[in-house]
Amino acid sequence: ASILKRYVDEVLPRHRAGKNQTIIVNAFLRHPLAKTKLSEVGPRQFATYRDTRLRTVKPATINRELGIIQHAFEVAMREWAVPLSSNPIKAIRKPMADPPRDRRLHPGEWDQLMAAARVCRNPLLKPVLNFALETAMRRGEILNTKWQDYAEASHTLYIPTTKNGHARTIPLSPRAVKILNDLPSDRDADQLIF
């Protein structure tokens, strides 16, 4: 627990996903394994933890949890001089994650989605959905875009922060440009588009 608490205080604030990772660590701190003495921690305890968690969560979830804890151990060993002979999580088998998603809309689903968006109280839902389909942007990318990132002359949208941490510029189709141009807005530079 002391390693993970220090990790939350010193390391996670520098991570882009630090808030989400803090939630994961705080949940683990409530588990009895977090109260184990460092001298008694080994691969066997984490293998048992993995197997127990796999009864209630998907492999990707446990891999994410173990990855954060594994990194905390690495930082503790390398930077904080915590006397561990090895990282106990590196020695255990990670469960096979599900295959990547390749879901596509089935015939009629887009019409149902648009019908639901039309009756939604949020008038931006329909343009957001259309823009997402047109650009293949992630939800977070779309919702964080600002007017200053939109280059109307070149029909591009600059995304300063993406999931992988690298900025990118997205070319916009005529339909995506029309969606943006049809939005009611005073278009202040640092105002969110959606």
mmCIF file of N, CA and C in Angstrom, residues 7-9 11-26 68:
data_model
loop_
_atom_site.group_PDB
_atom_site.id
_atom_site.type_symbol
_atom_site.label_atom_id
_atom_site.label_comp_id
_atom_site.label_asym_id
_atom_site.label_seq_id
_atom_site.Cartn_x
_atom_site.Cartn_y
_atom_site.Cartn_z
ATOM 1 N N TYR A 7 3.054 6.284 -5.275
ATOM 2 C CA TYR A 7 2.910 6.306 -6.727
ATOM 3 C C TYR A 7 1.774 7.244 -7.131
ATOM 4 N N VAL A 8 0.659 7.171 -6.406
ATOM 5 C CA VAL A 8 -0.482 8.052 -6.679
ATOM 6 C C VAL A 8 -0.091 9.513 -6.458
ATOM 7 N N ASP A 9 0.660 9.779 -5.405
ATOM 8 C CA ASP A 9 1.033 11.156 -5.068
ATOM 9 C C ASP A 9 2.105 11.737 -5.986
ATOM 10 N N VAL A 11 3.746 10.054 -9.004
ATOM 11 C CA VAL A 11 3.884 9.656 -10.412
ATOM 12 C C VAL A 11 2.615 9.922 -11.226
ATOM 13 N N LEU A 12 1.482 9.495 -10.725
ATOM 14 C CA LEU A 12 0.251 9.596 -11.516
ATOM 15 C C LEU A 12 -0.164 11.026 -11.865
ATOM 16 N N PRO A 13 0.131 12.025 -11.056
ATOM 17 C CA PRO A 13 -0.237 13.386 -11.480
ATOM 18 C C PRO A 13 0.436 13.818 -12.786
ATOM 19 N N ARG A 14 1.522 13.177 -13.149
ATOM 20 C CA ARG A 14 2.228 13.518 -14.396
ATOM 21 C C ARG A 14 1.698 12.732 -15.592
ATOM 22 N N HIS A 15 0.847 11.738 -15.348
ATOM 23 C CA HIS A 15 0.286 10.925 -16.432
ATOM 24 C C HIS A 15 -0.971 11.581 -16.970
ATOM 25 N N ARG A 16 -1.156 11.501 -18.285
ATOM 26 C CA ARG A 16 -2.344 12.068 -18.895
ATOM 27 C C ARG A 16 -3.609 11.368 -18.394
ATOM 28 N N ALA A 17 -3.511 10.064 -18.154
ATOM 29 C CA ALA A 17 -4.650 9.297 -17.653
ATOM 30 C C ALA A 17 -4.548 9.086 -16.141
ATOM 31 N N GLY A 18 -3.823 9.973 -15.482
ATOM 32 C CA GLY A 18 -3.567 9.818 -14.049
ATOM 33 C C GLY A 18 -4.805 9.745 -13.194
ATOM 34 N N LYS A 19 -5.845 10.502 -13.529
ATOM 35 C CA LYS A 19 -7.071 10.471 -12.715
ATOM 36 C C LYS A 19 -7.721 9.093 -12.765
ATOM 37 N N ASN A 20 -7.819 8.528 -13.959
ATOM 38 C CA ASN A 20 -8.412 7.194 -14.090
ATOM 39 C C ASN A 20 -7.543 6.145 -13.410
ATOM 40 N N GLN A 21 -6.235 6.271 -13.557
ATOM 41 C CA GLN A 21 -5.332 5.308 -12.934
ATOM 42 C C GLN A 21 -5.387 5.417 -11.408
ATOM 43 N N THR A 22 -5.589 6.616 -10.891
ATOM 44 C CA THR A 22 -5.727 6.797 -9.444
ATOM 45 C C THR A 22 -6.952 6.062 -8.932
ATOM 46 N N ILE A 23 -8.042 6.106 -9.674
ATOM 47 C CA ILE A 23 -9.256 5.381 -9.284
ATOM 48 C C ILE A 23 -8.975 3.885 -9.213
ATOM 49 N N ILE A 24 -8.239 3.371 -10.203
ATOM 50 C CA ILE A 24 -7.901 1.945 -10.231
ATOM 51 C C ILE A 24 -7.036 1.584 -9.035
ATOM 52 N N VAL A 25 -6.017 2.407 -8.743
ATOM 53 C CA VAL A 25 -5.131 2.131 -7.612
ATOM 54 C C VAL A 25 -5.904 2.204 -6.299
ATOM 55 N N ASN A 26 -6.765 3.205 -6.149
ATOM 56 C CA ASN A 26 -7.537 3.332 -4.908
ATOM 57 C C ASN A 26 -8.449 2.134 -4.689
ATOM 58 N N ILE A 68 -0.609 -1.075 -14.209
ATOM 59 C CA ILE A 68 -0.368 0.080 -13.340
ATOM 60 C C ILE A 68 0.438 -0.342 -12.120
#
